[in-house]
PDB file of C-alpha atoms in Angstrom:
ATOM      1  CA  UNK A  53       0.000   0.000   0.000  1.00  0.00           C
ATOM      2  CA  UNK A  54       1.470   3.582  -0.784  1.00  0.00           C
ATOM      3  CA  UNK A  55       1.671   6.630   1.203  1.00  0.00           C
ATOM      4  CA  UNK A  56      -1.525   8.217  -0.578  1.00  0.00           C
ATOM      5  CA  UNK A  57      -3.482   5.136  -0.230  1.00  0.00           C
ATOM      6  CA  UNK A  58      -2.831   5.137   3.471  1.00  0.00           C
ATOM      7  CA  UNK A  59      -3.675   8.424   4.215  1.00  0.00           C
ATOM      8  CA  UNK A  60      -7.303   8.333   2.399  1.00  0.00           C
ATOM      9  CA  UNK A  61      -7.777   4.995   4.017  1.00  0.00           C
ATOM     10  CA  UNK A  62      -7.203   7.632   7.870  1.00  0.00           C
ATOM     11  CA  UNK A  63      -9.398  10.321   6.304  1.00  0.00           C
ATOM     12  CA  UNK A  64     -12.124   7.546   5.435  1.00  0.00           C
ATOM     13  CA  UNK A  65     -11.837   6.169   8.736  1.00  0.00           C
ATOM     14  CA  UNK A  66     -12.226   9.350  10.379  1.00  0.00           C
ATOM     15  CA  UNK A  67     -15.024  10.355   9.107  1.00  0.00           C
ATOM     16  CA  UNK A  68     -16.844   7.316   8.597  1.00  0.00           C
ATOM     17  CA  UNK A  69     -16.519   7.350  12.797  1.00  0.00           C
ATOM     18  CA  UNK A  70     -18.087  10.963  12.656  1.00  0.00           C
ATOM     19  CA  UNK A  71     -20.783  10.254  10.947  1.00  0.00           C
ATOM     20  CA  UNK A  72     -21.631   7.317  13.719  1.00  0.00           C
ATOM     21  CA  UNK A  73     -20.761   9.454  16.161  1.00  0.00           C
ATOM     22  CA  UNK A  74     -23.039  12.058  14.785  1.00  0.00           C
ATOM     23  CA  UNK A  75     -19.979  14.484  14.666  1.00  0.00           C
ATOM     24  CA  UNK A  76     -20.480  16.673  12.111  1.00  0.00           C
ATOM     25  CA  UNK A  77     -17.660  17.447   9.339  1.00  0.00           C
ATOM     26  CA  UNK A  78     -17.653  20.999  10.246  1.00  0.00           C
ATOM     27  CA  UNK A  79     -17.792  20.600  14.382  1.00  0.00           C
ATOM     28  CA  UNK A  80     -13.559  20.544  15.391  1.00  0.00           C
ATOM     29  CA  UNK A  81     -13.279  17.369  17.993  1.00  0.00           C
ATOM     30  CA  UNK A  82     -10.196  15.531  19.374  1.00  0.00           C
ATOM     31  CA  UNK A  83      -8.196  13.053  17.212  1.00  0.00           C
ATOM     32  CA  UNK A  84      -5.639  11.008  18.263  1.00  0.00           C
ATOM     33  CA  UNK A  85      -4.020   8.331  15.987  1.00  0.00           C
ATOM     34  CA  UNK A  86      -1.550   5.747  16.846  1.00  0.00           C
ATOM     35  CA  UNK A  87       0.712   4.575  14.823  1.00  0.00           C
ATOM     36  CA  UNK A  88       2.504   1.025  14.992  1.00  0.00           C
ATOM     37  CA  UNK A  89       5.595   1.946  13.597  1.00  0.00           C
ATOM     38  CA  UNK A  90       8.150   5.323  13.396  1.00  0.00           C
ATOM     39  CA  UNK A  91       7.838   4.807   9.407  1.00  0.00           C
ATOM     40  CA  UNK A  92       3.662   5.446   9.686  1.00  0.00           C
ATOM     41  CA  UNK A  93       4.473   7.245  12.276  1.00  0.00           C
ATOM     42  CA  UNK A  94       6.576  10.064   9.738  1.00  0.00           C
ATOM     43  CA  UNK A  95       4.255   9.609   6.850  1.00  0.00           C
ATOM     44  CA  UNK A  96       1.837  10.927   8.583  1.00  0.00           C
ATOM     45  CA  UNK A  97       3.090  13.921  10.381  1.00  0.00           C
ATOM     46  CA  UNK A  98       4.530  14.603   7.069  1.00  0.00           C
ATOM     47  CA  UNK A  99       0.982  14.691   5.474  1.00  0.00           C
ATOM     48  CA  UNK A 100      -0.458  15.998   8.748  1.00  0.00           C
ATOM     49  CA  UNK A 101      -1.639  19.217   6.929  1.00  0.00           C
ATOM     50  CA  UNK A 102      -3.583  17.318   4.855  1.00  0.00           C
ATOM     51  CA  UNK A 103      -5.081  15.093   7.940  1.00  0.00           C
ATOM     52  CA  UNK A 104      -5.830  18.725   9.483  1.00  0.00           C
ATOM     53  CA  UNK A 105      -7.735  19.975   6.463  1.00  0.00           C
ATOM     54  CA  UNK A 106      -9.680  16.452   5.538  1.00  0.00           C
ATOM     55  CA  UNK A 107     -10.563  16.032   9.557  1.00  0.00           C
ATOM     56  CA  UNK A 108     -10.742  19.352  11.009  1.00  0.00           C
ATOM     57  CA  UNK A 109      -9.597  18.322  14.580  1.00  0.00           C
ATOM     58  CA  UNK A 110      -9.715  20.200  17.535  1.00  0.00           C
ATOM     59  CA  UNK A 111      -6.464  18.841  18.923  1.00  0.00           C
ATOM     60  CA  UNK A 112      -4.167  16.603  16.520  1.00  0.00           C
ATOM     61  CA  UNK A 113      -1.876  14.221  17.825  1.00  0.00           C
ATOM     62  CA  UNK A 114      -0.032  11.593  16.440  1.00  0.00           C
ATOM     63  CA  UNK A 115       1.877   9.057  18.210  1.00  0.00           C
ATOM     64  CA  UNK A 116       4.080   5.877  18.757  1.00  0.00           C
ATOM     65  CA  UNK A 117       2.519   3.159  20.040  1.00  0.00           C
ATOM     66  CA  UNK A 118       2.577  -0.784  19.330  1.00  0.00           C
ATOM     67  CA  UNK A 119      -1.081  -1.564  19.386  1.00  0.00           C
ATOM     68  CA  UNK A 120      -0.301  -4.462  17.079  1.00  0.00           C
ATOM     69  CA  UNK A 121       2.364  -6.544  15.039  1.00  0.00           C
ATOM     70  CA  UNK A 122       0.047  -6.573  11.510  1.00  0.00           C
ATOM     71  CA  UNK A 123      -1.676  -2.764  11.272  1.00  0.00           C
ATOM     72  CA  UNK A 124      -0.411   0.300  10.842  1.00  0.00           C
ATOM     73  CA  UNK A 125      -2.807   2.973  12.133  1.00  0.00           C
ATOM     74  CA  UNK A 126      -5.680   3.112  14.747  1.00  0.00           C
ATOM     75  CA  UNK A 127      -7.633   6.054  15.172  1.00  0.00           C
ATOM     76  CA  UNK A 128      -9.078   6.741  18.040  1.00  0.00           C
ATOM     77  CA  UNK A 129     -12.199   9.952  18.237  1.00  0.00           C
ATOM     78  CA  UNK A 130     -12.754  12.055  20.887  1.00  0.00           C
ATOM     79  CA  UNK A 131     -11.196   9.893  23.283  1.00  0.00           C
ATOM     80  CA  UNK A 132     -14.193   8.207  23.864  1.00  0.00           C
ATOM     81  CA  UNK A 133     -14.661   5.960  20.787  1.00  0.00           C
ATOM     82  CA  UNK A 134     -11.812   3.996  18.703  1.00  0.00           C
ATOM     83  CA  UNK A 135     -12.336   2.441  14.898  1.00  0.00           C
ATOM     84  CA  UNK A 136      -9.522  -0.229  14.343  1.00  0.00           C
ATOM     85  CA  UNK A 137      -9.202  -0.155  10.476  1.00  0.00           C
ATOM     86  CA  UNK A 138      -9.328  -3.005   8.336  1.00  0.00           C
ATOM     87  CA  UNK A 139      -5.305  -3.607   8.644  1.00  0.00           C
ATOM     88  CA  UNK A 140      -5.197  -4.682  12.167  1.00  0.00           C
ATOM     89  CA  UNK A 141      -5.443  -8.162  12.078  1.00  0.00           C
ATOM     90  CA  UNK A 142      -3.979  -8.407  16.229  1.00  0.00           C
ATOM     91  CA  UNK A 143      -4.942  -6.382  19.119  1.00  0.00           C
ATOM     92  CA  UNK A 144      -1.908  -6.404  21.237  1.00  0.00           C
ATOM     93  CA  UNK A 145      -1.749  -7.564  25.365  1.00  0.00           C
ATOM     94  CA  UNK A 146      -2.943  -4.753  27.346  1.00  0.00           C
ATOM     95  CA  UNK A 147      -3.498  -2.456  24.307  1.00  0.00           C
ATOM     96  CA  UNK A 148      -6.456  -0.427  25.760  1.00  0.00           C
ATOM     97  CA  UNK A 149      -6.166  -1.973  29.317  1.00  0.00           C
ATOM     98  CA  UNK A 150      -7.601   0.940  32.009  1.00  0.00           C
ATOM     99  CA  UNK A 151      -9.177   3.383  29.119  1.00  0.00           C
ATOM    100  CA  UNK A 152     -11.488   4.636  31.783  1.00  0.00           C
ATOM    101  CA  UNK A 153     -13.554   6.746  28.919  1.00  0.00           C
ATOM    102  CA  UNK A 154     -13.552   4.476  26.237  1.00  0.00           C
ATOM    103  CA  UNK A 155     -17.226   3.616  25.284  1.00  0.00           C
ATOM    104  CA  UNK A 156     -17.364   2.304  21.832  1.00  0.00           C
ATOM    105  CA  UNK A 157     -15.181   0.038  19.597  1.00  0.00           C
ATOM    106  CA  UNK A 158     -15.699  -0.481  16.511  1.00  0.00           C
ATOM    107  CA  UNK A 159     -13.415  -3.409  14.913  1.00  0.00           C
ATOM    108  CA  UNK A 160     -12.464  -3.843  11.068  1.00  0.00           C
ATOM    109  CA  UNK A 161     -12.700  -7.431   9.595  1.00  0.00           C
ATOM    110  CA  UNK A 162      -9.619  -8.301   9.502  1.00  0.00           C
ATOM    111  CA  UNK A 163      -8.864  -8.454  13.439  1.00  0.00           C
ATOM    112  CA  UNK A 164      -8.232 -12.099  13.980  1.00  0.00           C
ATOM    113  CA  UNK A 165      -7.172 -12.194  17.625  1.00  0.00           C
ATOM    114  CA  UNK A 166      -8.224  -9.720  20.657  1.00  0.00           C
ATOM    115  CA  UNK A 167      -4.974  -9.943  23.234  1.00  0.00           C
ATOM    116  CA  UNK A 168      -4.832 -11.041  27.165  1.00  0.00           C
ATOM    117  CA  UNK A 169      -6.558  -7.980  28.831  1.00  0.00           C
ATOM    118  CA  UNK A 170      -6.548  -5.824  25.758  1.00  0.00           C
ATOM    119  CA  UNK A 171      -9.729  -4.065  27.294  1.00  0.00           C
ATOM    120  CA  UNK A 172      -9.854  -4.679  30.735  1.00  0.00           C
ATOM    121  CA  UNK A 173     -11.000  -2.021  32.792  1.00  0.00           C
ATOM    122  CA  UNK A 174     -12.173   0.201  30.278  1.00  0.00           C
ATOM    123  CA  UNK A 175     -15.058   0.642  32.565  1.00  0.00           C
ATOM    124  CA  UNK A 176     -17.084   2.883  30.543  1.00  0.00           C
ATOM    125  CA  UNK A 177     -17.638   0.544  27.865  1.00  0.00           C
ATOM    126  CA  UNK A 178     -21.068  -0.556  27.095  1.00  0.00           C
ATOM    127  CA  UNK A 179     -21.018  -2.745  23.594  1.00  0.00           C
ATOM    128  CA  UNK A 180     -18.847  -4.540  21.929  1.00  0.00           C
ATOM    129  CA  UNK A 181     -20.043  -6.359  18.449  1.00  0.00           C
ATOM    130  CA  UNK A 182     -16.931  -8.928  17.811  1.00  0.00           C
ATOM    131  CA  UNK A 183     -16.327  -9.527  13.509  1.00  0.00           C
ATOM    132  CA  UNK A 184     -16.791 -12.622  12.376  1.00  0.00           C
ATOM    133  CA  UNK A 185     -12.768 -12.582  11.666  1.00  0.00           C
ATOM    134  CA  UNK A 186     -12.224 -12.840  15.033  1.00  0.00           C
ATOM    135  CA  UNK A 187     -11.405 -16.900  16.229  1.00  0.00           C
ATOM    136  CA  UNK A 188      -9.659 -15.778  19.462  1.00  0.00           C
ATOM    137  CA  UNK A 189     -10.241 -13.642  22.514  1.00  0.00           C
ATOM    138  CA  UNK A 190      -7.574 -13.900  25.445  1.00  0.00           C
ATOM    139  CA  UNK A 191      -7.148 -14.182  28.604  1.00  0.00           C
ATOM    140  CA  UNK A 192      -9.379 -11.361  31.102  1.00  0.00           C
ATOM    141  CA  UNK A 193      -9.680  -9.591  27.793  1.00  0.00           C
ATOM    142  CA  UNK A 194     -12.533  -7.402  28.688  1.00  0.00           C
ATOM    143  CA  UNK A 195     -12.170  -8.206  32.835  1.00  0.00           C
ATOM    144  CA  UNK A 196     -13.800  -5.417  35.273  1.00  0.00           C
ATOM    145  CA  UNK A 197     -15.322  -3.810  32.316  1.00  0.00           C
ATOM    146  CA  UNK A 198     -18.248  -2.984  34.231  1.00  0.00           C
ATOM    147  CA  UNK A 199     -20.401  -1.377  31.987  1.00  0.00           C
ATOM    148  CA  UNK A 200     -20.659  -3.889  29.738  1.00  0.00           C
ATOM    149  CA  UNK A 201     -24.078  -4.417  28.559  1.00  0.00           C
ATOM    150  CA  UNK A 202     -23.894  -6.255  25.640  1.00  0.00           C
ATOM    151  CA  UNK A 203     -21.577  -8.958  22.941  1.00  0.00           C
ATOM    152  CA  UNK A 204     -22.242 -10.176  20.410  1.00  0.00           C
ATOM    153  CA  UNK A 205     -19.937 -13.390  19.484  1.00  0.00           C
ATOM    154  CA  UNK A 206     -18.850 -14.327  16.227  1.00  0.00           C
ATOM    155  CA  UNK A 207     -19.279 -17.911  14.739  1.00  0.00           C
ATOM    156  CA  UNK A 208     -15.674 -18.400  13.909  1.00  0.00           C
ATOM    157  CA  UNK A 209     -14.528 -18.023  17.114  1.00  0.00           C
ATOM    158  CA  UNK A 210     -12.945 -20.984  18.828  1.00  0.00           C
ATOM    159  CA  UNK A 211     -11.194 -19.981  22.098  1.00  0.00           C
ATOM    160  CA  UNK A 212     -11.942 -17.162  25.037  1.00  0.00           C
ATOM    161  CA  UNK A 213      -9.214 -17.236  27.308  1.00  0.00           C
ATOM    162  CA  UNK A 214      -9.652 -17.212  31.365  1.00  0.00           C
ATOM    163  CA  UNK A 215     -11.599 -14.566  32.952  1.00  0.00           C
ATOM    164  CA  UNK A 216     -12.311 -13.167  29.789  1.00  0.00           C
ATOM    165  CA  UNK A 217     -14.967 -11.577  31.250  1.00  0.00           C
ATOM    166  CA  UNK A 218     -15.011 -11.338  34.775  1.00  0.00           C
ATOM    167  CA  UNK A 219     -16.894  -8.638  36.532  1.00  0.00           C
ATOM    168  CA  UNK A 220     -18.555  -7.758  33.764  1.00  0.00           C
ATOM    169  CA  UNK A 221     -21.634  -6.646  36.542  1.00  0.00           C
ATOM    170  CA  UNK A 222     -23.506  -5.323  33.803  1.00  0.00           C
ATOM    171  CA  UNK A 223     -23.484  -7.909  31.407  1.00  0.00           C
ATOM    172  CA  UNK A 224     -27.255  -9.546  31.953  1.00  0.00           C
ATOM    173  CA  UNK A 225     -27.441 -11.776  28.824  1.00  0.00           C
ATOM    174  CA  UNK A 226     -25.046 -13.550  26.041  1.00  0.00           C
ATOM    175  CA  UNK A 227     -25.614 -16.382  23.507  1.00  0.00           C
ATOM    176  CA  UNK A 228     -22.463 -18.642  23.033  1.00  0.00           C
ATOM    177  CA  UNK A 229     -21.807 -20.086  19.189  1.00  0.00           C
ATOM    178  CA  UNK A 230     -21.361 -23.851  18.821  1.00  0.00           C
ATOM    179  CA  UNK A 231     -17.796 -23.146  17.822  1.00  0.00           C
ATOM    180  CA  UNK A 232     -16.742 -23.003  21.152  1.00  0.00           C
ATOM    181  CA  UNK A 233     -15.599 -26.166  22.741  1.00  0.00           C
ATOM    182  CA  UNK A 234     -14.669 -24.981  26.161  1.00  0.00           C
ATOM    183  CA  UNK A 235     -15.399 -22.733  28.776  1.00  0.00           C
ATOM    184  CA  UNK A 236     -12.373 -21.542  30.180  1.00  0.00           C
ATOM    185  CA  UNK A 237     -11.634 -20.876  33.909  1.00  0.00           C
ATOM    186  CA  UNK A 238     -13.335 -17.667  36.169  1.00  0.00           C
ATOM    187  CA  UNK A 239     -14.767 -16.922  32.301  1.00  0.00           C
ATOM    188  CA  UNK A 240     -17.930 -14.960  33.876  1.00  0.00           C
ATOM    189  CA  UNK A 241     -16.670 -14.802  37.217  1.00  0.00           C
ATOM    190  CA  UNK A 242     -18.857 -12.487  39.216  1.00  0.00           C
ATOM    191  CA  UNK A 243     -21.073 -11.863  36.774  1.00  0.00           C
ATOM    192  CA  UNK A 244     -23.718 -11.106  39.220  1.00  0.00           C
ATOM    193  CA  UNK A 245     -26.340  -9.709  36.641  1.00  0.00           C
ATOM    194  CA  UNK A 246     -25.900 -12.615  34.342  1.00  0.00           C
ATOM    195  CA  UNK A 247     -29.105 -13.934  33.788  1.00  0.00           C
ATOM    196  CA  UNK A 248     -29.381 -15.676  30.978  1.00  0.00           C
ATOM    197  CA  UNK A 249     -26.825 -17.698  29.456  1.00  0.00           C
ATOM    198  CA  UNK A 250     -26.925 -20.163  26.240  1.00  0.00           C
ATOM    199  CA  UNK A 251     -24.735 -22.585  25.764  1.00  0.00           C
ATOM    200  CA  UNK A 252     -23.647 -24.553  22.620  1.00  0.00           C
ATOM    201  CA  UNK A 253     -24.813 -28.021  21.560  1.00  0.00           C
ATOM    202  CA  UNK A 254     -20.417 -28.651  21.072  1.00  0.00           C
ATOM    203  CA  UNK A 255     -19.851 -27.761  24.539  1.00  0.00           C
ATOM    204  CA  UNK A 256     -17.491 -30.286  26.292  1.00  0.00           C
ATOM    205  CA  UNK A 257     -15.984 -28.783  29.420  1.00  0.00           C
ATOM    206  CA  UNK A 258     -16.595 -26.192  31.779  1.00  0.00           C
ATOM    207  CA  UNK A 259     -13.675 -24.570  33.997  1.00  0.00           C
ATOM    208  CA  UNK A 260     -13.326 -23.913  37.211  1.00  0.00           C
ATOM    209  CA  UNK A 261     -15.403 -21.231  38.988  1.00  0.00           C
ATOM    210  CA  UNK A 262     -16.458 -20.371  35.585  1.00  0.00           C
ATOM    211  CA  UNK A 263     -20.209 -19.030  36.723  1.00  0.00           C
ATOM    212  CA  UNK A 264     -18.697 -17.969  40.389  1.00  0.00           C
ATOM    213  CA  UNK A 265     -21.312 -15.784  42.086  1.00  0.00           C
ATOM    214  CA  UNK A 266     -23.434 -15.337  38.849  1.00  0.00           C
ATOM    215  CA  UNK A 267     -26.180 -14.718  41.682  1.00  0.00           C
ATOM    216  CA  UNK A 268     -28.715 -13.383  39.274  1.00  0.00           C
ATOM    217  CA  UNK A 269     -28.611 -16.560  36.865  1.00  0.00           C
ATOM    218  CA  UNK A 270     -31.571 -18.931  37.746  1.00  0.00           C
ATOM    219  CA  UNK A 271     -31.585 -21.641  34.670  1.00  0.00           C
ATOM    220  CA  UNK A 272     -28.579 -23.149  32.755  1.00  0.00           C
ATOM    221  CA  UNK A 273     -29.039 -25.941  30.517  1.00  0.00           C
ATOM    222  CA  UNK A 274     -25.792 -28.129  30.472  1.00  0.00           C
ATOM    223  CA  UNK A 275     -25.631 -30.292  27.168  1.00  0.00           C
ATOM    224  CA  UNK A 276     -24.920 -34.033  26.827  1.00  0.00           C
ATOM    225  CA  UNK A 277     -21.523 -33.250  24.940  1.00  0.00           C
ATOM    226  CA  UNK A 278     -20.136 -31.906  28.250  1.00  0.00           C
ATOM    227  CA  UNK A 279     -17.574 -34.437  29.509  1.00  0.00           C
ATOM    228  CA  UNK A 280     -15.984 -32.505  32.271  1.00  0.00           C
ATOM    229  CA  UNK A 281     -17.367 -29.672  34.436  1.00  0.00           C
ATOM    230  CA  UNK A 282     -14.210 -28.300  37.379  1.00  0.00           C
ATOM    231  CA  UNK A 283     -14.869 -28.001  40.836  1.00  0.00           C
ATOM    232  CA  UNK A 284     -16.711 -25.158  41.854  1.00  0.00           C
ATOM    233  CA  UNK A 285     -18.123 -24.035  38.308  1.00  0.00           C
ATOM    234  CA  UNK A 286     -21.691 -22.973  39.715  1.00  0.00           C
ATOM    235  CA  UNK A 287     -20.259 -21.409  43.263  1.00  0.00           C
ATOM    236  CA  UNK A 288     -22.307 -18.836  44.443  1.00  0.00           C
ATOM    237  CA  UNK A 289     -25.039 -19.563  42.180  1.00  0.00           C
ATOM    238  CA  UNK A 290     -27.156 -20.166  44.819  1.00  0.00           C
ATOM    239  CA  UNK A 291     -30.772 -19.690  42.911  1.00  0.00           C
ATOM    240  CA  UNK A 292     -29.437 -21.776  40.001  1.00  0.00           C
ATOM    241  CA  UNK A 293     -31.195 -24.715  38.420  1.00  0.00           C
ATOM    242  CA  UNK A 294     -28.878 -26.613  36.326  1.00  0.00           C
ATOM    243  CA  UNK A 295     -30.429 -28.437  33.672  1.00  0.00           C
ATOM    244  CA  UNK A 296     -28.632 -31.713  32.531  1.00  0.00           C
ATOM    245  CA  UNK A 297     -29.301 -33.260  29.670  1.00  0.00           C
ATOM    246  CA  UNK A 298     -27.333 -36.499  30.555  1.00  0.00           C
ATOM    247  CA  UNK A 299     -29.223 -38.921  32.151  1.00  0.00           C
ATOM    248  CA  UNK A 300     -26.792 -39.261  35.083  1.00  0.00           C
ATOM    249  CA  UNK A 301     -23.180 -37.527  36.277  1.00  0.00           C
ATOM    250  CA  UNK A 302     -20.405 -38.403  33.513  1.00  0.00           C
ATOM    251  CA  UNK A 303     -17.567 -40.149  35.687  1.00  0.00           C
ATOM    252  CA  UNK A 304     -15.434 -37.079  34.012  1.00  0.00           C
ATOM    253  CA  UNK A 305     -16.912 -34.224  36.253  1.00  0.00           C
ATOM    254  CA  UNK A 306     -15.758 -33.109  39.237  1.00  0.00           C
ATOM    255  CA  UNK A 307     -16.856 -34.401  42.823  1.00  0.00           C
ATOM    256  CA  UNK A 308     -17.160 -30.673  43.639  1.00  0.00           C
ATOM    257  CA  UNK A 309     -18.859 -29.584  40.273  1.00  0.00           C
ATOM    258  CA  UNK A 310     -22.322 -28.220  42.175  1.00  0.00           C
ATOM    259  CA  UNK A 311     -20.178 -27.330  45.645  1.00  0.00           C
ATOM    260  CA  UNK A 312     -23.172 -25.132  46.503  1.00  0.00           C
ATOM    261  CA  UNK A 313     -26.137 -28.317  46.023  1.00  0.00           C
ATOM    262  CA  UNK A 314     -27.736 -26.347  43.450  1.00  0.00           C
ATOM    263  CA  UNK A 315     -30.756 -28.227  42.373  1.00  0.00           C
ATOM    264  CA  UNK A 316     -30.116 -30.496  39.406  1.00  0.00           C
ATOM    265  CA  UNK A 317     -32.502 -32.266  36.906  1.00  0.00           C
ATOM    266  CA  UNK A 318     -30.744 -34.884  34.654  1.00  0.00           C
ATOM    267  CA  UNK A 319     -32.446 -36.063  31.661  1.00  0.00           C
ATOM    268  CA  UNK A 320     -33.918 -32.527  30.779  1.00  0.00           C
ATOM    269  CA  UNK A 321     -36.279 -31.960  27.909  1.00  0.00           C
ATOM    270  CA  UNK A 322     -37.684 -28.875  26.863  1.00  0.00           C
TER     271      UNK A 322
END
């Protein structure tokens, strides 16, 4: 890609994000882009007159900063919302970790994996709509984000890491796709608005304390492909009726899977 073709590909990001932002063209806001690498980096200061008279910013600045090995450019609006062009294909460890004002993201379709606590703590953050590109999301990736209202998840994804989203208070619903195999460890950990929960028909092993304190959820429906469910995965759950659709305990599962006795019906139907 050439210099030009970069910089329209900025402008076009820009103000496609102003237009969902419903920031007018002619209204002067804050832009910040980050660059990946000192050679983006100097292209674009070097064109930054141009970026000033296509964007009409408020405050400018560009800047250094490694938020992944594939793209080249993220822009980020107003300091409140970020659009992650088509290019990045990785969102690095920790990239937006403790963005207390970030509320939106919007991702390109290229972004394949989202890093070990890329988001965590950005506690103003209330969606999240994951591409379909994306097959991986790491470990407490979007932990303590407690404004968290709603995800969507993609069908390509295949793994989301430990405590991916723990303390996520306000999260109150989310539908799992059958492409995931495993739920990892602490995954909705304190969850405590969590109150409705599907799982998928490939699902064959739960981690430990992976529903711990989800205090709000009252129904789960376990399917028969689960083979192993960790001590403690329902803790706290104390209003919980787990739904089995095995017939009787596999061997597989833990002696401490339901530490808290919550009631269990094995064989369910709908």
């Amino acid at each position: 890609t050439n210099h030009f073709d970069d910089l329209c590909e900025v402008i076009t990001s820009i103000r496609n994000e102003r237009a969902k932002a419903n920031k007018a063209p002619s209204k002067p806001i804050d832009i910040t882009i980050s660059c990946k690498d000192e050679d983006a980096l100097s292209k674009l200061q070097a064109a930054e007159s141009y970026l000033v008279k296509f964007t009409n910013p408020k405050n400018l600045v560009l800047t250094l900063d490694q938020i992944s090995s594939e793209g080249n450019v993220l822009v980020v609006l107003s300091k409140a919302n970020i659009y992650i062009p088509n290019s990045v294909e990785l969102i690095s460890q920790t990239a937006f970790r403790g963005c207390e004002n970030l509320n939106m993201v919007t991702f390109g379709n290229s972004t394949h994996i989202i890093g070990d606590r890329a988001f965590e703590n950005c506690t103003s953050l209330k969606i999240v709509n994951i591409p379909n590109s994306v097959t991986r999301i790491g470990d407490y990736a979007f932990k303590n984000c407690t404004s968290l209202t709603k995800i969507t998840m993609p069908n390509g994804i295949s793994h989301i890491g430990a405590g991916a989203f723990e303390k996520c208070i306000s999260l109150s619903k989310i539908e799992l796709p059958n492409t995931i195999t495993n739920l990892s460890n602490d995954l909705f950990k304190n969850c405590e608005n969590l109150n409705a929960i599907t799982l998928p028909i490939t699902l064959s092993s739960i981690g430990e304390n992976a529903f711990f304190n989800c205090s709000s959820l009252r129904k789960i429906v376990i399917p028969s492909s689960v083979e192993k469910i960790e001590a403690g995965a329902f803790i706290g759950c104390r209003s919980l009726t787990i739904c089995c659709r095995s017939e009787f305990k596999p061997g597989n599962w833990s002696a401490y899977w339901n530490y808290d006795n919550c009631h269990v019906i094995w064989g369910y139907q709908e």
